[in-house]
Amino acid sequence: ELKVEQNPLFLSMQEGKNYTIYCNYSTTSDRLYWYRQDPGKSLESLFVLLSNGAVKQEGRLMASLDTKARLSTLHITAAVHDLSATYFCAVDMAVGNEKLTFGTGTRLTIIP
Amino acid sequence: NAGVTQTPKFRILKIGQSMTLQCTQDMNHNYMYWYRQDPGMGLKLIYYSVGAGITDKGEVPNGYNVSRSTTEDFPLRLELAAPSQTSVYFCASRTQGSGNTIYFGEGSWLTVV
């Protein structure tokens, strides 16, 4: 059974600082997704990572994937208040068996 | 663009009642999913479908049923509602294939009292 773990679960950081959220998964996969969820809202797609070494960036967020280590990171650069949200990673089991499994989520609070 | 549409958005059920959460997508996606999200928690997969007529259990299927008679619709049925089913339910869809974006509905807030 695929398990997806994120850490930290909660993160409070000051504006302007950098930090990284980690996503570990238990079985082989080369497809990883990052989502953002604002309170009371649905999930918004941020990144789709499809191969070992994949790196994608959008604004102050950068995601990377290391399939050998079964690890993805979401790096936040010079955080701003608007980035406060809960961030989820999710992993596919395999082609043809695409049960998307979500991590526990990281609740990020940016303090002015 | 409608995308993934869920109804109702909010519902209060009494213990033992039954109801159906509706989910429709207009993107001709063959994969559809139902997740539940308990307060402060991640998403858990209830059921999923890879095409019309095909459904399979996810991580937490007990107390729920689904059907997929058309590509567009994937209703979730709650039989004999229990307080443990109080949650937010999300429907999602995507096309088969690597790297395709998963689209989520707005969510259905269900309270069982």
JSON list of C-alpha atoms in Angstrom, two decimals:
[
{"chain": "A", "resi": 1, "resn": "GLU", "atom": "CA", "xyz": [0.00, 0.00, 0.00]},
{"chain": "A", "resi": 2, "resn": "LEU", "atom": "CA", "xyz": [1.34, 3.37, -1.01]},
{"chain": "A", "resi": 3, "resn": "LYS", "atom": "CA", "xyz": [2.00, 5.76, 1.85]},
{"chain": "A", "resi": 4, "resn": "VAL", "atom": "CA", "xyz": [2.74, 9.44, 1.37]},
{"chain": "A", "resi": 5, "resn": "GLU", "atom": "CA", "xyz": [4.14, 11.48, 4.24]},
{"chain": "A", "resi": 6, "resn": "GLN", "atom": "CA", "xyz": [4.79, 15.18, 4.45]},
{"chain": "A", "resi": 7, "resn": "ASN", "atom": "CA", "xyz": [6.78, 17.17, 6.93]},
{"chain": "A", "resi": 8, "resn": "PRO", "atom": "CA", "xyz": [6.44, 19.39, 8.65]},
{"chain": "A", "resi": 9, "resn": "LEU", "atom": "CA", "xyz": [2.70, 19.17, 9.29]},
{"chain": "A", "resi": 10, "resn": "PHE", "atom": "CA", "xyz": [2.61, 22.76, 10.49]},
{"chain": "A", "resi": 11, "resn": "LEU", "atom": "CA", "xyz": [4.94, 25.56, 9.52]},
{"chain": "A", "resi": 12, "resn": "SER", "atom": "CA", "xyz": [4.90, 29.11, 10.72]},
{"chain": "A", "resi": 13, "resn": "MET", "atom": "CA", "xyz": [7.41, 31.39, 9.11]},
{"chain": "A", "resi": 14, "resn": "GLN", "atom": "CA", "xyz": [8.14, 35.07, 8.75]},
{"chain": "A", "resi": 15, "resn": "GLU", "atom": "CA", "xyz": [7.76, 36.97, 5.55]},
{"chain": "A", "resi": 16, "resn": "GLY", "atom": "CA", "xyz": [10.94, 37.10, 3.53]},
{"chain": "A", "resi": 17, "resn": "LYS", "atom": "CA", "xyz": [12.31, 33.78, 4.79]},
{"chain": "A", "resi": 18, "resn": "ASN", "atom": "CA", "xyz": [12.99, 30.61, 2.82]},
{"chain": "A", "resi": 19, "resn": "TYR", "atom": "CA", "xyz": [11.77, 27.16, 3.72]},
{"chain": "A", "resi": 20, "resn": "THR", "atom": "CA", "xyz": [11.22, 23.68, 2.32]},
{"chain": "A", "resi": 21, "resn": "ILE", "atom": "CA", "xyz": [8.36, 21.21, 2.63]},
{"chain": "A", "resi": 22, "resn": "TYR", "atom": "CA", "xyz": [9.24, 17.53, 2.19]},
{"chain": "A", "resi": 23, "resn": "CYS", "atom": "CA", "xyz": [7.15, 14.74, 0.68]},
{"chain": "A", "resi": 24, "resn": "ASN", "atom": "CA", "xyz": [8.24, 11.12, 1.04]},
{"chain": "A", "resi": 25, "resn": "TYR", "atom": "CA", "xyz": [6.46, 8.17, -0.54]},
{"chain": "A", "resi": 26, "resn": "SER", "atom": "CA", "xyz": [6.80, 4.46, -0.01]},
{"chain": "A", "resi": 27, "resn": "THR", "atom": "CA", "xyz": [6.69, 2.80, -3.44]},
{"chain": "A", "resi": 28, "resn": "THR", "atom": "CA", "xyz": [8.16, 3.39, -6.86]},
{"chain": "A", "resi": 29, "resn": "SER", "atom": "CA", "xyz": [6.52, 6.19, -8.76]},
{"chain": "A", "resi": 30, "resn": "ASP", "atom": "CA", "xyz": [7.67, 8.89, -11.14]},
{"chain": "A", "resi": 31, "resn": "ARG", "atom": "CA", "xyz": [4.57, 11.04, -11.05]},
{"chain": "A", "resi": 32, "resn": "LEU", "atom": "CA", "xyz": [4.09, 13.48, -8.23]},
{"chain": "A", "resi": 33, "resn": "TYR", "atom": "CA", "xyz": [1.68, 16.36, -7.84]},
{"chain": "A", "resi": 34, "resn": "TRP", "atom": "CA", "xyz": [1.58, 19.41, -5.59]},
{"chain": "A", "resi": 35, "resn": "TYR", "atom": "CA", "xyz": [-1.65, 21.14, -4.62]},
{"chain": "A", "resi": 36, "resn": "ARG", "atom": "CA", "xyz": [-2.60, 24.18, -2.64]},
{"chain": "A", "resi": 37, "resn": "GLN", "atom": "CA", "xyz": [-5.77, 24.47, -0.55]},
{"chain": "A", "resi": 38, "resn": "ASP", "atom": "CA", "xyz": [-7.07, 27.66, 1.03]},
{"chain": "A", "resi": 39, "resn": "PRO", "atom": "CA", "xyz": [-9.40, 27.34, 4.05]},
{"chain": "A", "resi": 40, "resn": "GLY", "atom": "CA", "xyz": [-12.87, 26.23, 3.04]},
{"chain": "A", "resi": 41, "resn": "LYS", "atom": "CA", "xyz": [-11.86, 25.92, -0.60]},
{"chain": "A", "resi": 42, "resn": "SER", "atom": "CA", "xyz": [-11.09, 23.21, -3.11]},
{"chain": "A", "resi": 43, "resn": "LEU", "atom": "CA", "xyz": [-7.64, 22.11, -4.26]},
{"chain": "A", "resi": 44, "resn": "GLU", "atom": "CA", "xyz": [-5.64, 24.07, -6.78]},
{"chain": "A", "resi": 45, "resn": "SER", "atom": "CA", "xyz": [-3.02, 22.33, -8.90]},
{"chain": "A", "resi": 46, "resn": "LEU", "atom": "CA", "xyz": [0.48, 23.79, -8.53]},
{"chain": "A", "resi": 47, "resn": "PHE", "atom": "CA", "xyz": [2.94, 21.38, -10.14]},
{"chain": "A", "resi": 48, "resn": "VAL", "atom": "CA", "xyz": [3.10, 18.04, -11.91]},
{"chain": "A", "resi": 49, "resn": "LEU", "atom": "CA", "xyz": [6.49, 16.29, -11.77]},
{"chain": "A", "resi": 50, "resn": "LEU", "atom": "CA", "xyz": [6.96, 13.40, -14.17]},
{"chain": "A", "resi": 51, "resn": "SER", "atom": "CA", "xyz": [10.53, 12.19, -14.01]},
{"chain": "A", "resi": 52, "resn": "ASN", "atom": "CA", "xyz": [13.57, 11.84, -11.82]},
{"chain": "A", "resi": 53, "resn": "GLY", "atom": "CA", "xyz": [15.28, 15.20, -11.45]},
{"chain": "A", "resi": 54, "resn": "ALA", "atom": "CA", "xyz": [12.26, 17.17, -12.62]},
{"chain": "A", "resi": 55, "resn": "VAL", "atom": "CA", "xyz": [12.19, 20.73, -11.35]},
{"chain": "A", "resi": 56, "resn": "LYS", "atom": "CA", "xyz": [9.40, 23.24, -11.84]},
{"chain": "A", "resi": 57, "resn": "GLN", "atom": "CA", "xyz": [9.08, 26.81, -10.64]},
{"chain": "A", "resi": 58, "resn": "GLU", "atom": "CA", "xyz": [6.22, 29.26, -10.41]},
{"chain": "A", "resi": 59, "resn": "GLY", "atom": "CA", "xyz": [6.83, 32.56, -8.70]},
{"chain": "A", "resi": 60, "resn": "ARG", "atom": "CA", "xyz": [8.21, 31.96, -5.20]},
{"chain": "A", "resi": 61, "resn": "LEU", "atom": "CA", "xyz": [7.53, 28.22, -5.30]},
{"chain": "A", "resi": 62, "resn": "MET", "atom": "CA", "xyz": [9.84, 25.57, -6.72]},
{"chain": "A", "resi": 63, "resn": "ALA", "atom": "CA", "xyz": [9.18, 21.83, -6.71]},
{"chain": "A", "resi": 64, "resn": "SER", "atom": "CA", "xyz": [11.61, 19.01, -7.40]},
{"chain": "A", "resi": 65, "resn": "LEU", "atom": "CA", "xyz": [11.47, 15.23, -7.60]},
{"chain": "A", "resi": 66, "resn": "ASP", "atom": "CA", "xyz": [14.06, 12.57, -6.72]},
{"chain": "A", "resi": 67, "resn": "THR", "atom": "CA", "xyz": [12.50, 9.22, -7.62]},
{"chain": "A", "resi": 68, "resn": "LYS", "atom": "CA", "xyz": [15.46, 7.22, -6.34]},
{"chain": "A", "resi": 69, "resn": "ALA", "atom": "CA", "xyz": [15.07, 8.72, -2.87]},
{"chain": "A", "resi": 70, "resn": "ARG", "atom": "CA", "xyz": [11.26, 8.73, -3.27]},
{"chain": "A", "resi": 71, "resn": "LEU", "atom": "CA", "xyz": [11.31, 12.35, -2.22]},
{"chain": "A", "resi": 72, "resn": "SER", "atom": "CA", "xyz": [9.84, 15.57, -3.50]},
{"chain": "A", "resi": 73, "resn": "THR", "atom": "CA", "xyz": [10.44, 19.03, -2.11]},
{"chain": "A", "resi": 74, "resn": "LEU", "atom": "CA", "xyz": [8.48, 22.26, -2.33]},
{"chain": "A", "resi": 75, "resn": "HIS", "atom": "CA", "xyz": [10.76, 25.20, -1.72]},
{"chain": "A", "resi": 76, "resn": "ILE", "atom": "CA", "xyz": [9.43, 28.60, -0.77]},
{"chain": "A", "resi": 77, "resn": "THR", "atom": "CA", "xyz": [11.60, 31.61, -1.48]},
{"chain": "A", "resi": 78, "resn": "ALA", "atom": "CA", "xyz": [11.16, 34.96, 0.29]},
{"chain": "A", "resi": 79, "resn": "ALA", "atom": "CA", "xyz": [7.74, 34.01, 1.63]},
{"chain": "A", "resi": 80, "resn": "VAL", "atom": "CA", "xyz": [4.85, 36.45, 1.42]},
{"chain": "A", "resi": 81, "resn": "HIS", "atom": "CA", "xyz": [1.55, 36.38, 3.32]},
{"chain": "A", "resi": 82, "resn": "ASP", "atom": "CA", "xyz": [-0.41, 35.30, 0.23]},
{"chain": "A", "resi": 83, "resn": "LEU", "atom": "CA", "xyz": [1.35, 31.94, 0.33]},
{"chain": "A", "resi": 84, "resn": "SER", "atom": "CA", "xyz": [-0.40, 31.03, 3.59]},
{"chain": "A", "resi": 85, "resn": "ALA", "atom": "CA", "xyz": [-2.37, 27.84, 2.80]},
{"chain": "A", "resi": 86, "resn": "THR", "atom": "CA", "xyz": [-2.24, 24.08, 3.20]},
{"chain": "A", "resi": 87, "resn": "TYR", "atom": "CA", "xyz": [0.00, 22.31, 0.69]},
{"chain": "A", "resi": 88, "resn": "PHE", "atom": "CA", "xyz": [-0.51, 18.71, -0.33]},
{"chain": "A", "resi": 89, "resn": "CYS", "atom": "CA", "xyz": [1.62, 16.36, -2.36]},
{"chain": "A", "resi": 90, "resn": "ALA", "atom": "CA", "xyz": [0.05, 13.38, -4.11]},
{"chain": "A", "resi": 91, "resn": "VAL", "atom": "CA", "xyz": [1.48, 10.34, -5.87]},
{"chain": "A", "resi": 92, "resn": "ASP", "atom": "CA", "xyz": [0.19, 7.96, -8.55]},
{"chain": "A", "resi": 93, "resn": "MET", "atom": "CA", "xyz": [0.54, 4.24, -7.95]},
{"chain": "A", "resi": 94, "resn": "ALA", "atom": "CA", "xyz": [1.39, 3.25, -11.52]},
{"chain": "A", "resi": 95, "resn": "VAL", "atom": "CA", "xyz": [0.28, 3.59, -15.09]},
{"chain": "A", "resi": 96, "resn": "GLY", "atom": "CA", "xyz": [-3.03, 1.81, -15.45]},
{"chain": "A", "resi": 97, "resn": "ASN", "atom": "CA", "xyz": [-3.63, 1.84, -11.71]},
{"chain": "A", "resi": 98, "resn": "GLU", "atom": "CA", "xyz": [-3.84, 5.53, -11.07]},
{"chain": "A", "resi": 99, "resn": "LYS", "atom": "CA", "xyz": [-5.17, 5.76, -7.56]},
{"chain": "A", "resi": 100, "resn": "LEU", "atom": "CA", "xyz": [-3.92, 9.15, -6.55]},
{"chain": "A", "resi": 101, "resn": "THR", "atom": "CA", "xyz": [-2.78, 9.04, -2.91]},
{"chain": "A", "resi": 102, "resn": "PHE", "atom": "CA", "xyz": [-2.42, 12.27, -0.96]},
{"chain": "A", "resi": 103, "resn": "GLY", "atom": "CA", "xyz": [0.00, 13.23, 1.74]},
{"chain": "A", "resi": 104, "resn": "THR", "atom": "CA", "xyz": [-1.09, 14.50, 5.12]},
{"chain": "A", "resi": 105, "resn": "GLY", "atom": "CA", "xyz": [-0.68, 18.14, 4.15]},
{"chain": "A", "resi": 106, "resn": "THR", "atom": "CA", "xyz": [1.47, 20.99, 5.47]},
{"chain": "A", "resi": 107, "resn": "ARG", "atom": "CA", "xyz": [-0.34, 23.96, 6.94]},
{"chain": "A", "resi": 108, "resn": "LEU", "atom": "CA", "xyz": [1.78, 26.99, 6.17]},
{"chain": "A", "resi": 109, "resn": "THR", "atom": "CA", "xyz": [1.28, 30.30, 7.95]},
{"chain": "A", "resi": 110, "resn": "ILE", "atom": "CA", "xyz": [3.29, 33.32, 6.89]},
{"chain": "A", "resi": 111, "resn": "ILE", "atom": "CA", "xyz": [3.65, 35.92, 9.61]},
{"chain": "A", "resi": 112, "resn": "PRO", "atom": "CA", "xyz": [4.10, 39.56, 8.54]},
{"chain": "B", "resi": 1, "resn": "ASN", "atom": "CA", "xyz": [-16.27, 26.33, -18.42]},
{"chain": "B", "resi": 2, "resn": "ALA", "atom": "CA", "xyz": [-18.11, 24.17, -15.90]},
{"chain": "B", "resi": 3, "resn": "GLY", "atom": "CA", "xyz": [-15.33, 21.65, -15.16]},
{"chain": "B", "resi": 4, "resn": "VAL", "atom": "CA", "xyz": [-16.28, 19.37, -12.24]},
{"chain": "B", "resi": 5, "resn": "THR", "atom": "CA", "xyz": [-19.62, 20.21, -10.66]},
{"chain": "B", "resi": 6, "resn": "GLN", "atom": "CA", "xyz": [-20.74, 18.85, -7.30]},
{"chain": "B", "resi": 7, "resn": "THR", "atom": "CA", "xyz": [-24.15, 19.11, -5.69]},
{"chain": "B", "resi": 8, "resn": "PRO", "atom": "CA", "xyz": [-25.26, 19.80, -3.05]},
{"chain": "B", "resi": 9, "resn": "LYS", "atom": "CA", "xyz": [-22.69, 22.14, -1.58]},
{"chain": "B", "resi": 10, "resn": "PHE", "atom": "CA", "xyz": [-24.02, 21.82, 1.96]},
{"chain": "B", "resi": 11, "resn": "ARG", "atom": "CA", "xyz": [-26.26, 19.19, 3.54]},
{"chain": "B", "resi": 12, "resn": "ILE", "atom": "CA", "xyz": [-27.31, 18.15, 7.03]},
{"chain": "B", "resi": 13, "resn": "LEU", "atom": "CA", "xyz": [-28.43, 14.55, 7.42]},
{"chain": "B", "resi": 14, "resn": "LYS", "atom": "CA", "xyz": [-29.92, 12.71, 10.34]},
{"chain": "B", "resi": 15, "resn": "ILE", "atom": "CA", "xyz": [-28.39, 9.45, 11.47]},
{"chain": "B", "resi": 16, "resn": "GLY", "atom": "CA", "xyz": [-29.73, 6.60, 9.37]},
{"chain": "B", "resi": 17, "resn": "GLN", "atom": "CA", "xyz": [-30.82, 8.73, 6.43]},
{"chain": "B", "resi": 18, "resn": "SER", "atom": "CA", "xyz": [-29.46, 8.14, 2.94]},
{"chain": "B", "resi": 19, "resn": "MET", "atom": "CA", "xyz": [-28.46, 10.57, 0.24]},
{"chain": "B", "resi": 20, "resn": "THR", "atom": "CA", "xyz": [-26.57, 10.89, -3.02]},
{"chain": "B", "resi": 21, "resn": "LEU", "atom": "CA", "xyz": [-23.81, 13.37, -3.76]},
{"chain": "B", "resi": 22, "resn": "GLN", "atom": "CA", "xyz": [-23.83, 14.24, -7.42]},
{"chain": "B", "resi": 23, "resn": "CYS", "atom": "CA", "xyz": [-20.70, 14.79, -9.51]},
{"chain": "B", "resi": 24, "resn": "THR", "atom": "CA", "xyz": [-20.64, 15.75, -13.19]},
{"chain": "B", "resi": 25, "resn": "GLN", "atom": "CA", "xyz": [-17.73, 16.67, -15.41]},
{"chain": "B", "resi": 26, "resn": "ASP", "atom": "CA", "xyz": [-17.92, 18.09, -18.91]},
{"chain": "B", "resi": 27, "resn": "MET", "atom": "CA", "xyz": [-14.31, 17.48, -19.97]},
{"chain": "B", "resi": 28, "resn": "ASN", "atom": "CA", "xyz": [-14.81, 13.92, -21.27]},
{"chain": "B", "resi": 29, "resn": "HIS", "atom": "CA", "xyz": [-12.42, 12.60, -18.62]},
{"chain": "B", "resi": 30, "resn": "ASN", "atom": "CA", "xyz": [-12.39, 8.85, -18.19]},
{"chain": "B", "resi": 31, "resn": "TYR", "atom": "CA", "xyz": [-10.94, 8.84, -14.65]},
{"chain": "B", "resi": 32, "resn": "MET", "atom": "CA", "xyz": [-13.09, 10.07, -11.77]},
{"chain": "B", "resi": 33, "resn": "TYR", "atom": "CA", "xyz": [-12.54, 10.01, -8.01]},
{"chain": "B", "resi": 34, "resn": "TRP", "atom": "CA", "xyz": [-14.32, 10.61, -4.74]},
{"chain": "B", "resi": 35, "resn": "TYR", "atom": "CA", "xyz": [-12.33, 11.77, -1.75]},
{"chain": "B", "resi": 36, "resn": "ARG", "atom": "CA", "xyz": [-13.29, 12.77, 1.75]},
{"chain": "B", "resi": 37, "resn": "GLN", "atom": "CA", "xyz": [-11.45, 15.29, 3.87]},
{"chain": "B", "resi": 38, "resn": "ASP", "atom": "CA", "xyz": [-11.96, 15.39, 7.59]},
{"chain": "B", "resi": 39, "resn": "PRO", "atom": "CA", "xyz": [-11.21, 18.66, 9.43]},
{"chain": "B", "resi": 40, "resn": "GLY", "atom": "CA", "xyz": [-7.51, 19.47, 9.42]},
{"chain": "B", "resi": 41, "resn": "MET", "atom": "CA", "xyz": [-6.65, 16.26, 7.59]},
{"chain": "B", "resi": 42, "resn": "GLY", "atom": "CA", "xyz": [-5.59, 15.12, 4.15]},
{"chain": "B", "resi": 43, "resn": "LEU", "atom": "CA", "xyz": [-7.73, 13.53, 1.47]},
{"chain": "B", "resi": 44, "resn": "LYS", "atom": "CA", "xyz": [-8.70, 9.89, 1.61]},
{"chain": "B", "resi": 45, "resn": "LEU", "atom": "CA", "xyz": [-9.85, 8.04, -1.49]},
{"chain": "B", "resi": 46, "resn": "ILE", "atom": "CA", "xyz": [-13.33, 6.51, -1.19]},
{"chain": "B", "resi": 47, "resn": "TYR", "atom": "CA", "xyz": [-13.97, 5.14, -4.69]},
{"chain": "B", "resi": 48, "resn": "TYR", "atom": "CA", "xyz": [-12.64, 5.72, -8.16]},
{"chain": "B", "resi": 49, "resn": "SER", "atom": "CA", "xyz": [-13.57, 4.87, -11.72]},
{"chain": "B", "resi": 50, "resn": "VAL", "atom": "CA", "xyz": [-11.45, 4.46, -14.82]},
{"chain": "B", "resi": 51, "resn": "GLY", "atom": "CA", "xyz": [-14.38, 4.60, -17.22]},
{"chain": "B", "resi": 52, "resn": "ALA", "atom": "CA", "xyz": [-18.10, 4.08, -17.63]},
{"chain": "B", "resi": 53, "resn": "GLY", "atom": "CA", "xyz": [-19.19, 0.83, -16.03]},
{"chain": "B", "resi": 54, "resn": "ILE", "atom": "CA", "xyz": [-15.96, 0.38, -14.07]},
{"chain": "B", "resi": 55, "resn": "THR", "atom": "CA", "xyz": [-15.53, 1.29, -10.40]},
{"chain": "B", "resi": 56, "resn": "ASP", "atom": "CA", "xyz": [-13.15, 0.23, -7.66]},
{"chain": "B", "resi": 57, "resn": "LYS", "atom": "CA", "xyz": [-12.70, 0.76, -3.95]},
{"chain": "B", "resi": 58, "resn": "GLY", "atom": "CA", "xyz": [-10.26, 3.19, -2.50]},
{"chain": "B", "resi": 59, "resn": "GLU", "atom": "CA", "xyz": [-8.91, 3.46, 1.02]},
{"chain": "B", "resi": 60, "resn": "VAL", "atom": "CA", "xyz": [-12.20, 4.12, 2.90]},
{"chain": "B", "resi": 61, "resn": "PRO", "atom": "CA", "xyz": [-15.16, 2.65, 0.94]},
{"chain": "B", "resi": 62, "resn": "ASN", "atom": "CA", "xyz": [-17.28, 1.35, 3.84]},
{"chain": "B", "resi": 63, "resn": "GLY", "atom": "CA", "xyz": [-20.67, 3.02, 4.07]},
{"chain": "B", "resi": 64, "resn": "TYR", "atom": "CA", "xyz": [-20.57, 4.30, 0.49]},
{"chain": "B", "resi": 65, "resn": "ASN", "atom": "CA", "xyz": [-21.53, 3.12, -2.96]},
{"chain": "B", "resi": 66, "resn": "VAL", "atom": "CA", "xyz": [-20.88, 4.50, -6.43]},
{"chain": "B", "resi": 67, "resn": "SER", "atom": "CA", "xyz": [-21.97, 3.92, -9.99]},
{"chain": "B", "resi": 68, "resn": "ARG", "atom": "CA", "xyz": [-20.64, 5.10, -13.33]},
{"chain": "B", "resi": 69, "resn": "SER", "atom": "CA", "xyz": [-23.27, 4.66, -16.00]},
{"chain": "B", "resi": 70, "resn": "THR", "atom": "CA", "xyz": [-21.96, 7.51, -18.16]},
{"chain": "B", "resi": 71, "resn": "THR", "atom": "CA", "xyz": [-18.59, 9.17, -18.70]},
{"chain": "B", "resi": 72, "resn": "GLU", "atom": "CA", "xyz": [-19.89, 12.43, -17.27]},
{"chain": "B", "resi": 73, "resn": "ASP", "atom": "CA", "xyz": [-21.50, 11.34, -14.01]},
{"chain": "B", "resi": 74, "resn": "PHE", "atom": "CA", "xyz": [-20.10, 9.67, -10.90]},
{"chain": "B", "resi": 75, "resn": "PRO", "atom": "CA", "xyz": [-22.60, 9.84, -8.01]},
{"chain": "B", "resi": 76, "resn": "LEU", "atom": "CA", "xyz": [-21.66, 8.83, -4.46]},
{"chain": "B", "resi": 77, "resn": "ARG", "atom": "CA", "xyz": [-24.35, 7.19, -2.39]},
{"chain": "B", "resi": 78, "resn": "LEU", "atom": "CA", "xyz": [-24.35, 7.26, 1.41]},
{"chain": "B", "resi": 79, "resn": "GLU", "atom": "CA", "xyz": [-26.50, 4.56, 2.95]},
{"chain": "B", "resi": 80, "resn": "LEU", "atom": "CA", "xyz": [-27.54, 4.76, 6.61]},
{"chain": "B", "resi": 81, "resn": "ALA", "atom": "CA", "xyz": [-25.59, 7.91, 7.40]},
{"chain": "B", "resi": 82, "resn": "ALA", "atom": "CA", "xyz": [-23.43, 7.89, 10.54]},
{"chain": "B", "resi": 83, "resn": "PRO", "atom": "CA", "xyz": [-21.74, 10.77, 12.41]},
{"chain": "B", "resi": 84, "resn": "SER", "atom": "CA", "xyz": [-18.37, 9.39, 11.25]},
{"chain": "B", "resi": 85, "resn": "GLN", "atom": "CA", "xyz": [-19.36, 10.38, 7.72]},
{"chain": "B", "resi": 86, "resn": "THR", "atom": "CA", "xyz": [-19.40, 14.05, 8.63]},
{"chain": "B", "resi": 87, "resn": "SER", "atom": "CA", "xyz": [-16.78, 15.41, 6.28]},
{"chain": "B", "resi": 88, "resn": "VAL", "atom": "CA", "xyz": [-16.09, 17.42, 3.16]},
{"chain": "B", "resi": 89, "resn": "TYR", "atom": "CA", "xyz": [-16.40, 15.37, -0.01]},
{"chain": "B", "resi": 90, "resn": "PHE", "atom": "CA", "xyz": [-14.46, 16.19, -3.15]},
{"chain": "B", "resi": 91, "resn": "CYS", "atom": "CA", "xyz": [-15.05, 14.79, -6.59]},
{"chain": "B", "resi": 92, "resn": "ALA", "atom": "CA", "xyz": [-12.20, 14.92, -9.11]},
{"chain": "B", "resi": 93, "resn": "SER", "atom": "CA", "xyz": [-11.53, 13.89, -12.68]},
{"chain": "B", "resi": 94, "resn": "ARG", "atom": "CA", "xyz": [-8.75, 13.62, -15.25]},
{"chain": "B", "resi": 95, "resn": "THR", "atom": "CA", "xyz": [-7.88, 11.98, -18.53]},
{"chain": "B", "resi": 96, "resn": "GLN", "atom": "CA", "xyz": [-5.85, 8.81, -18.57]},
{"chain": "B", "resi": 97, "resn": "GLY", "atom": "CA", "xyz": [-2.19, 9.34, -19.24]},
{"chain": "B", "resi": 98, "resn": "SER", "atom": "CA", "xyz": [0.94, 10.52, -17.58]},
{"chain": "B", "resi": 99, "resn": "GLY", "atom": "CA", "xyz": [1.15, 14.01, -16.15]},
{"chain": "B", "resi": 100, "resn": "ASN", "atom": "CA", "xyz": [-2.39, 15.09, -16.70]},
{"chain": "B", "resi": 101, "resn": "THR", "atom": "CA", "xyz": [-3.87, 17.57, -14.28]},
{"chain": "B", "resi": 102, "resn": "ILE", "atom": "CA", "xyz": [-6.52, 16.40, -11.85]},
{"chain": "B", "resi": 103, "resn": "TYR", "atom": "CA", "xyz": [-9.47, 18.76, -11.63]},
{"chain": "B", "resi": 104, "resn": "PHE", "atom": "CA", "xyz": [-11.40, 19.05, -8.39]},
{"chain": "B", "resi": 105, "resn": "GLY", "atom": "CA", "xyz": [-14.95, 20.09, -7.71]},
{"chain": "B", "resi": 106, "resn": "GLU", "atom": "CA", "xyz": [-15.76, 22.75, -5.15]},
{"chain": "B", "resi": 107, "resn": "GLY", "atom": "CA", "xyz": [-16.59, 20.22, -2.44]},
{"chain": "B", "resi": 108, "resn": "SER", "atom": "CA", "xyz": [-19.72, 19.11, -0.60]},
{"chain": "B", "resi": 109, "resn": "TRP", "atom": "CA", "xyz": [-19.93, 19.81, 3.13]},
{"chain": "B", "resi": 110, "resn": "LEU", "atom": "CA", "xyz": [-21.90, 17.05, 4.85]},
{"chain": "B", "resi": 111, "resn": "THR", "atom": "CA", "xyz": [-22.91, 16.98, 8.51]},
{"chain": "B", "resi": 112, "resn": "VAL", "atom": "CA", "xyz": [-24.59, 13.94, 10.07]},
{"chain": "B", "resi": 113, "resn": "VAL", "atom": "CA", "xyz": [-26.41, 14.62, 13.33]}
]
